[in-house]
XYZ file of C-alpha atoms in Angstrom:
700
model
C 0.338 0.317 0.071
C 1.607 3.263 -0.956
C 1.418 5.820 1.257
C 1.037 9.882 0.623
C 3.223 12.795 1.918
C 1.276 14.849 4.971
C -1.151 17.834 3.203
C -0.027 21.097 2.729
C -1.402 24.069 1.308
C -1.426 25.180 -1.645
C -0.017 28.577 -0.449
C 2.743 26.811 1.805
C 4.521 25.070 -2.166
C 8.029 27.261 -2.986
C 7.131 29.569 -5.374
C 8.740 27.684 -8.251
C 6.812 24.096 -7.368
C 3.903 26.702 -7.346
C 3.853 27.215 -10.731
C 4.659 23.335 -12.265
C 1.403 22.890 -10.480
C 0.133 25.571 -11.823
C 1.062 24.807 -15.282
C -0.154 21.513 -15.186
C -3.327 22.333 -14.516
C -3.801 24.436 -17.068
C -2.114 22.239 -19.713
C -4.229 19.023 -18.105
C -7.601 21.507 -17.962
C -6.745 22.419 -21.600
C -6.334 19.933 -23.509
C -8.996 18.200 -21.107
C -12.514 20.062 -20.932
C -14.559 17.188 -20.809
C -12.368 15.322 -18.809
C -12.245 18.707 -15.909
C -16.234 18.291 -16.221
C -16.552 15.634 -14.879
C -14.259 16.041 -12.284
C -15.921 19.717 -11.066
C -19.573 17.844 -11.425
C -19.728 17.120 -7.204
C -17.825 21.069 -7.170
C -14.254 22.079 -6.862
C -11.708 20.544 -4.791
C -10.412 24.170 -2.830
C -6.594 23.085 -3.916
C -7.606 23.702 -7.547
C -9.593 26.689 -6.666
C -6.684 28.115 -4.832
C -4.080 26.815 -8.062
C -6.971 28.666 -10.927
C -6.986 32.024 -8.422
C -3.820 32.501 -8.437
C -3.901 32.754 -12.301
C -6.570 34.834 -12.197
C -9.244 32.152 -13.090
C -12.392 33.188 -11.028
C -14.073 29.957 -10.328
C -15.996 31.610 -7.142
C -18.160 33.475 -9.542
C -18.672 30.992 -11.666
C -21.330 28.068 -11.874
C -19.651 25.641 -14.219
C -23.263 23.807 -14.420
C -24.305 26.735 -16.426
C -22.788 26.593 -20.371
C -21.810 30.334 -20.481
C -19.878 30.471 -16.957
C -18.286 27.103 -18.190
C -17.596 28.626 -21.538
C -16.208 31.595 -20.012
C -14.247 29.668 -18.043
C -12.222 27.278 -19.802
C -11.531 30.665 -21.985
C -9.551 32.637 -18.981
C -7.707 29.080 -18.427
C -6.832 30.055 -21.996
C -5.951 33.071 -22.227
C -3.871 32.336 -18.179
C -2.615 29.073 -20.387
C -1.405 31.392 -23.221
C 0.417 33.943 -20.781
C 1.963 31.205 -18.708
C 3.732 30.118 -21.832
C 4.782 33.370 -22.546
C 6.045 34.386 -19.725
C 8.499 31.013 -20.570
C 6.842 29.115 -17.386
C 7.731 25.439 -17.270
C 7.849 22.361 -15.015
C 10.474 23.373 -12.204
C 11.597 20.847 -9.920
C 13.854 21.720 -6.346
C 17.522 21.512 -6.675
C 18.125 18.888 -3.852
C 15.843 16.684 -6.650
C 17.782 17.118 -9.770
C 20.699 16.750 -7.779
C 19.708 13.540 -6.328
C 18.175 11.940 -9.489
C 20.908 13.281 -11.594
C 23.244 10.899 -8.799
C 21.366 8.177 -9.423
C 21.097 7.875 -13.142
C 24.678 8.325 -13.123
C 24.993 5.000 -11.108
C 22.397 3.213 -12.812
C 22.575 4.741 -16.129
C 19.068 5.941 -16.568
C 18.581 8.124 -20.646
C 17.406 11.349 -20.215
C 13.510 10.530 -20.423
C 14.435 7.993 -17.837
C 15.751 10.923 -15.713
C 13.232 12.806 -16.543
C 10.351 10.222 -16.112
C 11.338 9.442 -12.891
C 11.922 12.596 -11.603
C 8.514 13.910 -12.247
C 7.237 10.911 -10.787
C 9.101 11.566 -7.212
C 7.235 14.837 -7.657
C 4.189 13.567 -7.589
C 4.482 11.015 -4.758
C 5.478 13.532 -2.973
C 3.152 16.724 -3.716
C -0.692 16.038 -3.338
C -1.442 19.239 -5.076
C 0.604 17.562 -7.870
C -1.948 14.866 -7.704
C -5.378 16.513 -7.288
C -4.781 18.294 -10.537
C -3.417 14.979 -12.359
C -6.573 13.932 -11.560
C -8.146 16.412 -13.755
C -7.135 13.934 -16.493
C -8.946 10.988 -14.631
C -9.555 8.357 -12.599
C -9.401 5.050 -14.918
C -6.679 5.975 -17.029
C -5.075 3.107 -19.012
C -2.023 2.696 -19.892
C -1.902 4.386 -23.229
C -3.564 7.221 -21.950
C -1.159 7.410 -18.952
C 1.975 8.386 -21.521
C 0.026 10.494 -23.713
C -0.837 12.243 -20.185
C 3.127 11.937 -19.377
C 4.674 13.217 -22.281
C 1.810 16.296 -22.783
C 3.210 17.452 -19.123
C 6.549 16.533 -20.168
C 6.480 18.015 -23.410
C 8.056 14.913 -25.174
C 7.927 12.652 -27.631
C 4.939 9.789 -26.375
C 7.211 7.022 -27.690
C 10.358 8.194 -25.931
C 8.177 7.953 -22.983
C 6.418 4.863 -24.401
C 10.239 3.231 -24.339
C 11.116 4.649 -20.627
C 7.865 2.512 -18.815
C 8.048 -1.007 -20.957
C 9.270 -3.674 -19.044
C 13.019 -4.010 -19.898
C 14.034 -0.223 -19.209
C 16.400 0.610 -16.144
C 13.078 2.327 -14.196
C 11.451 -1.490 -14.536
C 14.295 -3.537 -14.595
C 15.478 -1.635 -11.701
C 11.941 -1.592 -10.227
C 11.899 2.271 -9.410
C 9.135 2.427 -11.298
C 6.095 0.422 -12.089
C 3.195 0.689 -14.121
C 0.220 -0.940 -12.727
C -2.039 -3.253 -15.358
C -5.789 -1.729 -13.462
C -6.986 1.628 -15.413
C -5.725 3.406 -11.956
C -5.322 7.827 -12.263
C -1.888 8.642 -13.206
C -0.358 8.662 -9.913
C -1.520 5.443 -8.812
C -0.766 4.410 -12.430
C 2.665 4.610 -11.675
C 3.816 3.073 -8.661
C 7.376 4.599 -7.410
C 9.751 2.242 -5.159
C 8.249 3.151 -2.786
C 7.487 6.227 0.084
C 10.930 5.772 1.754
C 12.445 6.292 -1.472
C 10.680 10.056 -2.660
C 11.095 11.127 1.246
C 15.074 10.671 0.156
C 15.093 11.920 -3.359
C 13.473 14.935 -1.597
C 16.107 15.036 1.364
C 20.234 16.174 1.198
C 22.752 13.411 1.409
C 26.302 12.893 0.433
C 26.389 9.776 -1.859
C 24.316 7.665 -4.483
C 24.372 4.842 -1.115
C 22.849 7.714 1.351
C 20.213 8.388 -0.994
C 19.346 4.641 -1.007
C 19.290 3.652 2.470
C 15.744 2.610 3.898
C 16.753 0.843 0.849
C 19.394 -1.256 0.860
C 21.883 -0.969 3.923
C 25.644 -1.448 4.628
C 26.074 -4.173 7.040
C 28.700 -3.715 9.834
C 31.793 -6.339 10.252
C 29.838 -8.891 12.592
C 31.905 -10.299 15.385
C 31.854 -13.375 14.500
C 34.193 -15.872 12.150
C 32.746 -18.386 9.405
C 35.786 -20.397 11.947
C 32.940 -20.229 14.429
C 30.325 -22.590 12.670
C 32.291 -25.427 12.791
C 29.072 -26.826 12.835
C 28.131 -26.343 9.224
C 31.795 -26.041 8.182
C 31.056 -28.640 5.404
C 28.597 -26.216 4.077
C 30.551 -23.490 4.457
C 33.445 -24.942 2.507
C 31.787 -25.525 -0.581
C 30.097 -22.324 -0.159
C 33.184 -19.970 0.244
C 34.369 -21.023 -3.089
C 31.243 -20.718 -4.540
C 30.470 -17.182 -3.832
C 34.922 -15.648 -4.112
C 33.986 -16.188 -7.534
C 30.910 -14.591 -7.782
C 32.359 -11.294 -6.364
C 35.584 -11.565 -7.983
C 33.545 -11.867 -11.440
C 30.070 -10.098 -10.457
C 27.435 -12.891 -10.951
C 24.279 -14.189 -9.772
C 25.243 -16.851 -6.833
C 22.162 -17.261 -5.143
C 22.556 -18.729 -1.751
C 19.110 -19.609 1.078
C 20.062 -19.987 4.622
C 17.525 -21.500 7.042
C 16.974 -22.469 10.916
C 15.408 -21.057 13.402
C 14.935 -17.283 15.316
C 18.509 -16.641 17.130
C 21.009 -19.648 15.729
C 22.581 -16.540 13.959
C 22.374 -16.605 10.691
C 22.726 -12.846 10.164
C 25.789 -13.244 11.850
C 26.377 -16.333 9.913
C 26.203 -13.991 6.265
C 28.794 -11.426 7.518
C 31.338 -13.671 8.236
C 31.241 -15.335 4.615
C 31.140 -11.964 3.103
C 34.050 -10.743 5.248
C 35.728 -15.293 4.845
C 35.193 -14.084 0.887
C 36.392 -9.977 1.148
C 33.757 -9.053 0.000
C 31.509 -5.632 1.168
C 27.814 -7.033 2.571
C 24.492 -4.829 1.975
C 21.249 -5.837 3.297
C 18.459 -5.180 1.573
C 16.212 -3.238 4.452
C 12.548 -4.496 5.783
C 11.740 -1.304 6.971
C 12.033 2.043 5.639
C 13.199 5.470 6.912
C 10.519 6.379 8.882
C 11.306 2.089 10.363
C 7.723 1.327 8.624
C 8.043 -2.492 8.358
C 8.461 -2.638 3.923
C 6.156 -5.652 2.391
C 7.321 -7.815 0.302
C 6.625 -6.559 -2.726
C 8.751 -3.384 -2.164
C 11.830 -5.476 -0.568
C 11.788 -7.017 -4.184
C 11.717 -3.901 -5.932
C 14.910 -3.157 -3.484
C 16.621 -6.216 -4.150
C 15.911 -5.507 -8.499
C 17.129 -1.808 -7.528
C 20.302 -3.361 -5.777
C 21.098 -5.575 -9.339
C 21.470 -2.426 -10.731
C 23.526 -0.410 -8.764
C 25.894 -3.104 -8.343
C 25.819 -4.620 -11.712
C 29.595 -3.596 -12.631
C 31.092 -3.535 -8.898
C 33.096 -6.716 -8.090
C 33.330 -7.738 -4.215
C 29.994 -6.509 -3.543
C 27.288 -9.222 -1.821
C 23.734 -8.586 -1.076
C 21.623 -9.832 2.219
C 17.755 -10.737 2.742
C 16.007 -11.687 5.912
C 13.489 -12.990 6.206
C 13.042 -13.965 2.889
C 9.991 -16.534 3.770
C 8.096 -13.365 3.069
C 8.846 -12.896 -0.438
C 8.362 -16.485 -0.895
C 5.658 -18.371 0.937
C 3.695 -19.935 -1.377
C -0.386 -20.665 -0.571
C 0.014 -23.717 -2.052
C 1.760 -24.635 0.637
C -0.237 -23.160 3.759
C 1.097 -19.457 3.603
C -0.241 -16.587 2.136
C 1.319 -15.031 -0.691
C 2.451 -12.401 -1.127
C 1.297 -9.616 -4.412
C 4.498 -10.702 -6.508
C 4.510 -14.441 -5.885
C 0.619 -14.952 -6.609
C 0.280 -12.540 -9.648
C 3.571 -14.028 -11.268
C 6.303 -16.964 -9.862
C 6.876 -17.110 -12.871
C 8.703 -13.359 -12.275
C 10.139 -14.384 -9.248
C 11.801 -17.266 -10.971
C 13.045 -14.922 -12.894
C 14.335 -12.922 -10.666
C 16.300 -15.473 -8.806
C 17.406 -17.108 -12.533
C 18.844 -13.216 -13.816
C 20.267 -11.752 -10.651
C 23.988 -10.736 -11.253
C 25.449 -9.917 -7.478
C 25.392 -12.549 -4.999
C 22.860 -13.048 -2.444
C 22.347 -14.358 0.671
C 19.002 -15.374 1.348
C 17.708 -15.854 5.043
C 14.359 -17.326 6.735
C 13.162 -19.637 9.099
C 11.642 -21.586 7.905
C 11.391 -23.350 4.464
C 8.802 -25.059 4.682
C 6.316 -22.666 2.963
C 8.362 -21.997 -0.018
C 7.606 -22.603 -3.292
C 9.480 -25.918 -4.309
C 10.239 -24.154 -8.248
C 11.618 -21.253 -6.000
C 13.873 -23.585 -3.896
C 15.384 -24.879 -7.249
C 16.794 -21.601 -8.433
C 18.823 -20.945 -5.506
C 22.491 -22.664 -5.710
C 23.008 -23.731 -2.608
C 20.343 -24.457 0.459
C 21.044 -25.468 3.718
C 20.457 -25.815 7.294
C 21.430 -23.755 10.301
C 20.770 -25.722 13.126
C 21.210 -25.015 17.064
C 24.900 -24.998 17.681
C 25.514 -28.629 19.782
C 26.567 -28.528 23.108
C 30.906 -28.245 22.903
C 30.055 -24.519 20.345
C 26.983 -23.856 22.651
C 29.958 -23.721 25.637
C 32.252 -21.988 23.758
C 30.044 -19.274 22.712
C 28.768 -18.467 26.300
C 32.528 -18.735 27.499
C 34.030 -16.095 24.460
C 30.495 -13.717 25.744
C 30.535 -14.431 29.590
C 33.779 -13.498 29.311
C 34.326 -12.802 33.566
C 30.884 -13.208 33.784
C 29.853 -16.268 34.530
C 31.760 -19.130 36.231
C 32.104 -22.547 34.576
C 29.736 -24.110 36.325
C 27.054 -21.374 35.055
C 28.722 -21.866 31.761
C 28.324 -25.179 31.493
C 24.244 -25.695 32.645
C 24.171 -22.940 30.588
C 25.785 -25.332 27.467
C 23.030 -28.455 28.128
C 19.836 -25.898 27.519
C 19.474 -27.788 23.455
C 17.660 -25.128 22.182
C 19.805 -21.562 23.517
C 20.225 -19.881 20.242
C 23.645 -16.983 20.051
C 21.402 -14.844 19.534
C 19.781 -14.794 23.636
C 23.503 -15.744 25.283
C 24.353 -12.859 23.186
C 21.783 -10.207 24.140
C 21.358 -11.592 27.269
C 24.877 -11.188 28.255
C 24.948 -7.816 26.824
C 22.714 -6.263 29.075
C 23.180 -8.081 32.277
C 27.317 -6.859 31.848
C 25.743 -3.048 31.350
C 24.235 -3.455 34.707
C 26.464 -5.752 36.786
C 27.939 -3.199 38.937
C 24.037 -2.538 40.791
C 23.619 -5.804 40.880
C 23.932 -8.392 43.355
C 25.129 -11.496 41.804
C 25.765 -11.075 37.954
C 25.700 -14.575 36.863
C 23.018 -15.892 38.358
C 20.889 -12.972 37.036
C 22.587 -13.995 33.252
C 21.406 -17.489 34.180
C 17.823 -16.813 35.356
C 17.032 -14.234 32.163
C 17.826 -16.589 30.286
C 16.413 -19.744 31.662
C 13.111 -17.530 30.686
C 13.215 -16.581 27.246
C 14.077 -20.316 27.071
C 10.535 -20.782 28.861
C 8.860 -18.182 27.101
C 9.569 -19.715 23.416
C 8.132 -22.829 24.473
C 10.855 -25.059 26.065
C 10.820 -26.904 28.863
C 13.560 -25.946 30.874
C 12.672 -28.526 34.178
C 13.078 -31.505 31.603
C 16.193 -30.288 30.361
C 17.675 -29.548 34.250
C 16.730 -33.090 34.718
C 17.998 -35.073 31.695
C 21.225 -35.270 32.441
C 20.751 -35.888 36.805
C 21.069 -38.827 38.025
C 19.067 -40.045 41.356
C 22.229 -40.087 44.057
C 21.282 -43.665 45.271
C 21.345 -45.530 42.026
C 23.922 -48.530 41.390
C 23.794 -50.664 38.817
C 23.842 -53.511 40.748
C 20.584 -52.599 41.987
C 18.559 -53.139 38.647
C 16.518 -56.260 37.354
C 18.861 -57.007 34.453
C 19.808 -59.710 32.401
C 23.000 -59.420 31.777
C 25.534 -57.657 34.340
C 25.191 -54.341 33.857
C 28.725 -52.586 34.655
C 30.311 -55.301 32.388
C 28.578 -54.278 29.727
C 29.733 -50.473 30.693
C 32.744 -51.635 30.274
C 32.666 -53.817 27.354
C 31.166 -51.187 25.481
C 34.408 -48.629 26.686
C 36.627 -50.850 25.089
C 34.708 -51.176 21.791
C 34.188 -48.017 21.764
C 31.310 -48.229 19.867
C 27.809 -50.241 20.187
C 23.897 -50.001 19.949
C 21.891 -51.139 22.509
C 18.092 -51.607 22.644
C 16.945 -51.582 26.414
C 13.825 -53.063 27.321
C 11.167 -53.440 30.255
C 7.962 -51.766 32.201
C 8.515 -48.211 32.731
C 11.039 -46.961 35.354
C 13.360 -49.738 35.693
C 15.963 -47.496 35.262
C 16.671 -47.967 31.577
C 17.012 -43.875 30.920
C 18.546 -44.264 34.019
C 21.233 -46.430 33.162
C 22.096 -43.902 29.909
C 23.029 -41.318 31.988
C 25.097 -43.385 34.126
C 27.001 -44.348 31.679
C 27.634 -41.087 30.703
C 28.822 -40.397 33.481
C 30.591 -43.992 33.775
C 32.355 -43.405 30.188
C 32.692 -39.217 30.869
C 30.977 -38.958 27.843
C 28.103 -36.470 27.307
C 24.686 -38.031 26.745
C 22.616 -36.532 23.994
C 18.798 -37.482 25.485
C 16.317 -37.370 22.415
C 12.638 -37.875 23.399
C 10.063 -39.494 20.518
C 8.458 -36.310 21.662
C 11.539 -34.177 20.532
C 11.918 -36.209 16.759
C 8.795 -36.694 16.038
C 7.715 -34.036 14.026
C 3.672 -33.230 12.054
C 5.841 -32.213 9.089
C 5.977 -34.668 6.342
C 9.578 -35.335 6.448
C 10.569 -33.218 9.767
C 10.522 -36.717 11.603
C 13.684 -37.866 9.846
C 15.280 -34.810 9.541
C 15.079 -34.449 13.272
C 16.405 -38.373 13.389
C 19.443 -37.475 11.286
C 20.048 -33.916 13.259
C 20.768 -36.331 16.435
C 22.623 -38.783 14.963
C 25.085 -35.831 13.768
C 25.236 -33.478 17.198
C 25.615 -37.380 18.622
C 28.772 -37.354 16.576
C 30.443 -33.866 16.688
C 30.261 -33.669 20.176
C 31.162 -38.001 20.571
C 28.724 -38.780 22.905
C 26.672 -41.600 23.911
C 22.871 -40.697 21.987
C 20.074 -41.903 24.040
C 16.422 -41.987 22.507
C 13.893 -42.685 25.208
C 10.482 -43.917 23.575
C 12.035 -45.058 20.365
C 8.746 -47.373 20.366
C 6.904 -44.278 19.157
C 8.180 -43.837 16.040
C 10.519 -47.593 15.062
C 7.212 -49.536 14.944
C 6.811 -52.668 12.800
C 6.786 -51.675 9.397
C 3.771 -54.167 8.146
C 1.439 -52.581 10.337
C 1.971 -49.455 8.892
C -1.271 -47.654 7.476
C 1.385 -44.577 6.067
C 4.305 -44.427 4.042
C 6.105 -41.501 6.363
C 5.846 -44.638 8.969
C 7.921 -46.800 7.332
C 10.167 -43.639 5.796
C 11.291 -43.428 9.739
C 11.777 -46.658 10.475
C 14.641 -46.334 7.750
C 15.916 -42.944 8.452
C 16.526 -44.511 11.842
C 18.352 -47.440 10.593
C 20.068 -45.851 7.483
C 21.620 -43.356 11.125
C 21.847 -46.087 13.101
C 24.136 -48.963 10.174
C 26.429 -45.355 9.947
C 26.743 -44.425 13.351
C 29.941 -45.410 14.887
C 29.182 -44.090 18.850
C 27.037 -45.135 20.986
C 23.556 -45.472 20.725
C 20.693 -46.639 23.380
C 17.567 -46.892 22.618
C 14.685 -47.713 25.006
C 11.051 -49.246 24.967
C 8.680 -50.533 27.251
C 6.880 -51.506 24.321
C 9.207 -53.937 22.978
C 6.555 -56.298 21.004
C 5.798 -53.214 18.313
C 9.763 -52.556 17.317
C 10.455 -53.336 14.387
C 12.290 -56.330 13.347
C 14.409 -55.579 10.773
C 15.631 -52.381 14.070
C 16.152 -55.485 16.305
C 18.523 -57.346 13.911
C 20.083 -53.677 13.514
C 21.006 -53.876 17.686
C 24.059 -55.681 19.125
C 22.317 -56.777 22.370
C 19.084 -56.153 23.698
C 19.152 -55.823 27.531
C 15.920 -56.378 29.765
C 15.322 -54.725 32.166
C 12.873 -56.246 35.161
C 10.952 -55.395 38.762
C 13.691 -55.532 41.127
C 14.139 -58.573 43.502
C 13.312 -58.876 46.730
C 16.814 -57.814 47.834
C 17.537 -55.022 45.069
C 14.265 -53.833 46.811
C 15.683 -53.769 50.164
C 19.008 -52.631 49.409
C 17.666 -50.183 47.796
C 14.688 -49.118 50.435
C 17.716 -48.681 52.948
C 20.078 -46.511 51.542
C 16.967 -44.241 50.559
C 16.607 -44.222 54.586
C 19.787 -42.961 55.000
C 19.282 -40.137 52.952
C 16.436 -38.553 54.942
C 18.371 -39.751 57.775
C 15.190 -42.750 59.419
C 16.151 -45.932 60.025
C 14.239 -48.935 58.752
C 12.336 -51.299 61.498
C 12.066 -54.814 61.230
C 8.618 -55.007 59.820
C 9.130 -52.332 56.955
C 11.971 -54.853 55.947
C 9.501 -56.991 55.595
C 6.879 -55.261 54.331
C 9.186 -53.733 51.183
C 10.671 -57.400 50.637
C 7.063 -58.670 50.342
C 6.035 -56.029 47.327
C 6.276 -56.715 44.078
C 6.388 -54.709 40.469
C 8.789 -52.890 42.356
C 11.385 -50.377 40.156
C 13.805 -47.882 40.594
C 11.823 -45.039 39.421
C 9.130 -45.874 41.976
C 12.267 -45.225 45.080
C 12.858 -41.656 43.150
C 9.193 -40.552 42.959
C 9.135 -41.341 46.694
C 12.453 -38.477 47.370
C 11.319 -35.906 45.025
C 7.764 -35.965 46.490
C 10.164 -35.647 49.686
C 11.020 -32.543 48.492
C 8.352 -31.100 49.893
C 6.026 -33.628 51.589
C 8.327 -35.171 54.279
C 8.360 -38.743 55.008
C 7.893 -39.017 58.928
C 9.193 -42.519 59.527
C 10.413 -45.913 57.724
C 6.824 -47.159 57.666
C 5.526 -44.180 55.746
C 8.340 -44.579 53.216
C 6.568 -47.962 52.945
C 2.903 -46.562 52.418
C 4.229 -44.254 49.100
C 5.816 -47.954 48.001
C 2.706 -49.767 47.955
C 0.171 -46.541 46.541
C 2.967 -46.424 43.921
C 2.754 -49.955 42.841
C -0.814 -49.726 43.308
C -1.566 -47.552 40.173
C 0.646 -49.912 38.007
C -1.801 -51.174 35.215
C 0.031 -54.633 35.324
C -0.214 -54.545 39.225
C -3.535 -54.592 39.915
C -5.597 -58.256 40.808
C -1.817 -60.062 41.252
C -1.284 -60.872 44.394
C 1.055 -59.848 46.766
C 4.629 -61.707 46.462
C 8.242 -62.443 45.932
C 9.317 -61.895 43.024
C 11.700 -64.594 41.439
C 15.051 -63.537 43.331
């Protein structure tokens, strides 16, 4: 939508412009008398009246509905028009507009007529009085009529005007002007780039780059280098040679980088331009008045950039929020008017671009597949892995955070560099006025993660192991300590841990992580499953890549949620996600654990890929008693003989039951040993497989 400059009165306009407006009014009224009569049917606009009165045409005393008065009016107009011509009156432009048009014309090689048309159009966009005058010629001009009107007003050959406004002209290909197909008034028929551009053309600036500010902005150097993006180094190693060749001899290369907000896409673009020795300009998303530019305006700005820099080497462009430009309504998005109107135009725009451009977007999900194919390279910038997150926090924190806090924060998988940088900058600015800057930074980061919808409590507990955990107190069909030693020697393993909930499967993964001194990458079914086609497969692949980068232990919890038997699959995606997991397992050289409560539901082929299947059962009576005594000691209680016997009589006990009772103790204190037993019994009683069975001993 076009925005108009604030209206001023005719008397407030500088003399030269007032004369220009008057001349246009007289010329149009003389040449288009029928249109004037139509426009005056419901009374003359006050500006029109003021204009004619300034020329000595007595409009107030005339009734234009009367033929005699109408004839007198047009006679007076002709006299005034002839006098204006005799006095040498012509359309004049503010000196600053003349100056800026000349700069722009020199930069993009406009012809004389193209420069003149652009100059007049800017004047038309800036002065409402001039727009009111040109409306006399009609509100529904065809393209032919609009071209003829401009030729009349500018005293230029109509064919020259036609050439200046055709699709192949510099005005059109640069996006500076666009001729609307539908019949409209002259102002709405010939659209100038943007209101911000008009305002800058009417203001004083040092050079052409200052003129186009609000359209294109030179970026700063950024604070990061490509080496800080080790988790996408493979992509960068291909990208840099491509862009290096493109910037040395200007030619189009379009690179699309996508990823969640805050992953560092903008900083990566800056780092890339720095690495190839290019000056980076951003296609602005808001004008000089800080008003958001729509997608159509931004595409036109992109076209202008192509023209401005077409013969320059060492220049790159950055186009952020590309999803607004390339959104496809057929894929669930709301298409902007350009892509909606002409997808072929957008495709040609990418194919014909002569300046290398990095396009940034949060998601490619809504983008037209035909558009995606036009990019030379497309890759995702994910959240950095834990090692990289640790390094980023450490670099940003300087003396603000201790090592313990840095380590804790780096465990948050969804913690983006942008959140870290912004938070620590804020805390650094106020650290002298707060008691515990480290605690404040940690709190602010966690609050931001919560606001973004991430489960902080789950992330905090993901790597924590109960203090009473002991592999010997887990009932399995294999010695877990011996298994750990074997994995340590082999350095790789694919193990399936199965059994009832709470039997210690996930806890063993945490214990193994501590035993081997390797980070645990824990992924639940909810972390991996996606509602988008192909999303689950992508998440599975990313999880294995993260584990590889971190040299960590990868644990898939609740693997049955996506590793179902393919023979019972009802949808194609159920098969493809199983296939993806099997592929990743085959190619993974590290330690992979998978847990499930539903062993019978797993795909048979996947089971053969596991080096070992370890069953976790309910606690044996001796294990239950030892665990009970260990927990009592931790809470400072002693067990009676009756309490010990009661524990040994409980069936279907799991380490998870003890963990639940201990967590409850934090806010509901255990009163005595028998109270502990009661709480354990309550946990047992709610289990489906324990209901209806007699209390008794498990097989030892």
